[in-house]
Amino acid sequence: MAATNERVIFEKEGVFIHTAVANSDDTLLAGKVSLVEKGLEAYVDWKPTETETDFSPEYDPGCEPDWAVISPTNASIHQSQPVASGSRQSESVNFHAKKNRYAINFSLLELKSIRRSSPSLGWSYLLFVLKDGATLPALHFHEGGSKAMMKAMEKYVSITRSPHDNRLFVVTPNDTEALSRSFDELQLFGESSGDLVSNTNVKGKATRFLRAAGQTKKKFFRDPYTTTLGGFSKVTNFLRDTLIAPNGHPTQRPPDEMADLLSEELPGLDIQPTENEFDLITRASLGPRPDVERRQPVSPDQWKNHQDGEGRITSIPLLLEAIFRGGIHPSLRKEVWPFLLEYYKWDSTHKDRLELRKRKEDDYFRMKLQWKSITEDQESRFTELRDRRSLIEKDVNRTDRTHPFFEGEQNPSLTLLYDILMTYCMYNFDLGYVQGMSDLLSPILMVMENEVDAFWCLVGFMDRVHHNFETDQQGMKTQLIQLQTLVHFLDPQMYTYLESKESANMYFCFRWLLIQFKREFSFPDIMRLWEVHWTDYLCQNFHLLLCMAILDTEKSAMMDNYLGFNEILKHINDLSLHIDVEDIMKKAEGIYIQIAECRDIPKPIRDILAIKSERDADNGTSTTESADSGGSARSADSSIEIVPDQEETTF
């Protein structure tokens, strides 16, 4: 590396590479290891010293080194000995005939994990594994210094001990460029997120993320990596190995006792139920999954038949069932959605609703005036509002811009989108605005076609999903835990596969949960999916069963093609706009019936779906209070009777 702009952070001589050969003692290659800062990155650099022991470069088939070199794109390894027979070898490995010359150099951003030696060894060594699977030759610290080197590395990356192997340390970068790249790969909000990170210095980048996350500078600069992720409500692909599980099964712990996702004590989410609990889950026997038929959407005549002379909604359970099984005719959504989102009460009359709307209209414009009347001079001293305004402006300018309702530069719908989101900041200033909310609002605004009505429907929607956007990430963590538990119960084979591919944390489902499948379906399909889900008719957390239905559909594509972590993430992202919404809803309902008919439903599963046990039913108690993660289940009647198929009302 060139010396320009380089700074040596750590340096240690007497660091050896051991090149053991069959039936022979080690050949020791003495060298010096350095941690070098160059620009915004840091590199590990090992070079041999001039006094290293002779090591013949000529290949002897009987002499096999105890390590195999696989050179990644951003790491270089020069060796004087061919790779061991049968070892995987990258085309980029360079062989040099010059005697006694090995050199190792790689960026910490490419580092995946570090394995330390057993304490029983006379000296310590560090074995570096890169993100593409490359395992570099172990560096043996005969004179000590391995701990000091790892401590120096922590200035640039987060190093966390694995909960499953006390000799393995998982590495994640404290790097905003890597963060931005991971946002792009996750495609959480559709378009590239790269513009969220400026190309200025690190502090400038951190400040941009800080403002969006609504965190204090003190907390951010103490831990920019976890604070940024928490504030943006995003999980990135380079977190996959870093998540540490609490002891015991998380679904059995009270929500207020759960550690926050991405807190300083818990920089990740690799949640592993205990063996006993997995035994409990897998012992239950599932019967066959029934086929389910969908119905036609609720028609204007049906809707009219559910109203009395004054406009009160009657036979509400039957109406909710009809909506759950068929959705709502598009012409009725403007009238029915306010009920589903609790803007209107089911027992309100026409007169009640007119009076309510007048009050809500006054409330809305009073809150809107609050931010509209703030002068530039005031805003210059109101950092939080200024930053939220900036973030909303950016998101509005890229939300569903290809749809006719929002296309064009002077589209008035964009102004309404902006005004509603700014007003929501005044309504719920503790939460404010977090990226993703514009995705939830856009279909509502299209349906309601009115600023005030769209705002109060958004309020109702956010009341259901606000946990997804809170900076403590408790809601998202709980849902990922619950989904993991469902996968293990319903399909242990798929769970084992995902675990082998470092994907059992369910990160690839994060976008589904965060913005309620908004980017996975077309506008007509997401409207149908949302209104079905909003009924809370079948069970609590029906959206998790929708996730299960999609995963069940894609299981063979993932397993037959042996997809790894990044490939699974890409495959799931590529499903966007290619999922059959009716098929998924049928399959999700079938999964629920399959579980409900199970003779001994494990308690974690009962808690997640709020299914009563026989003992609960006999005692008249309910489990609905135990596992509500992403919004309340207002009418989650988990004791619905499963009637024979010949009945019209069958599931």
XYZ file of C-alpha atoms in Angstrom, residues 9-11 35 42 44 108 111 114 116 126 128 141 145-160 169 171 174:
32
model
C -2.633 2.019 14.355
C -1.125 -1.215 15.626
C 2.063 -3.097 14.870
C -3.304 -2.466 11.402
C -8.481 0.120 7.962
C -4.741 -5.814 8.235
C -11.649 -4.853 7.741
C -13.828 -9.412 7.453
C -12.190 -14.119 13.751
C -9.023 -17.354 18.404
C -6.031 -15.417 15.087
C -9.504 -14.566 9.810
C 1.400 -14.435 18.133
C -0.392 -9.189 21.241
C -3.499 -10.834 19.766
C -5.843 -9.206 22.297
C -4.261 -5.807 21.739
C -4.736 -6.168 18.006
C -8.408 -7.063 18.357
C -8.890 -4.104 20.675
C -7.320 -1.805 18.094
C -9.615 -3.229 15.411
C -12.683 -2.338 17.472
C -12.166 1.304 16.519
C -13.297 0.387 13.004
C -15.547 -2.649 13.402
C -17.788 -4.223 16.012
C -16.397 -7.516 17.344
C -18.885 -9.729 19.182
C -15.904 -13.570 17.182
C -17.288 -8.850 12.910
C -19.003 0.569 11.763
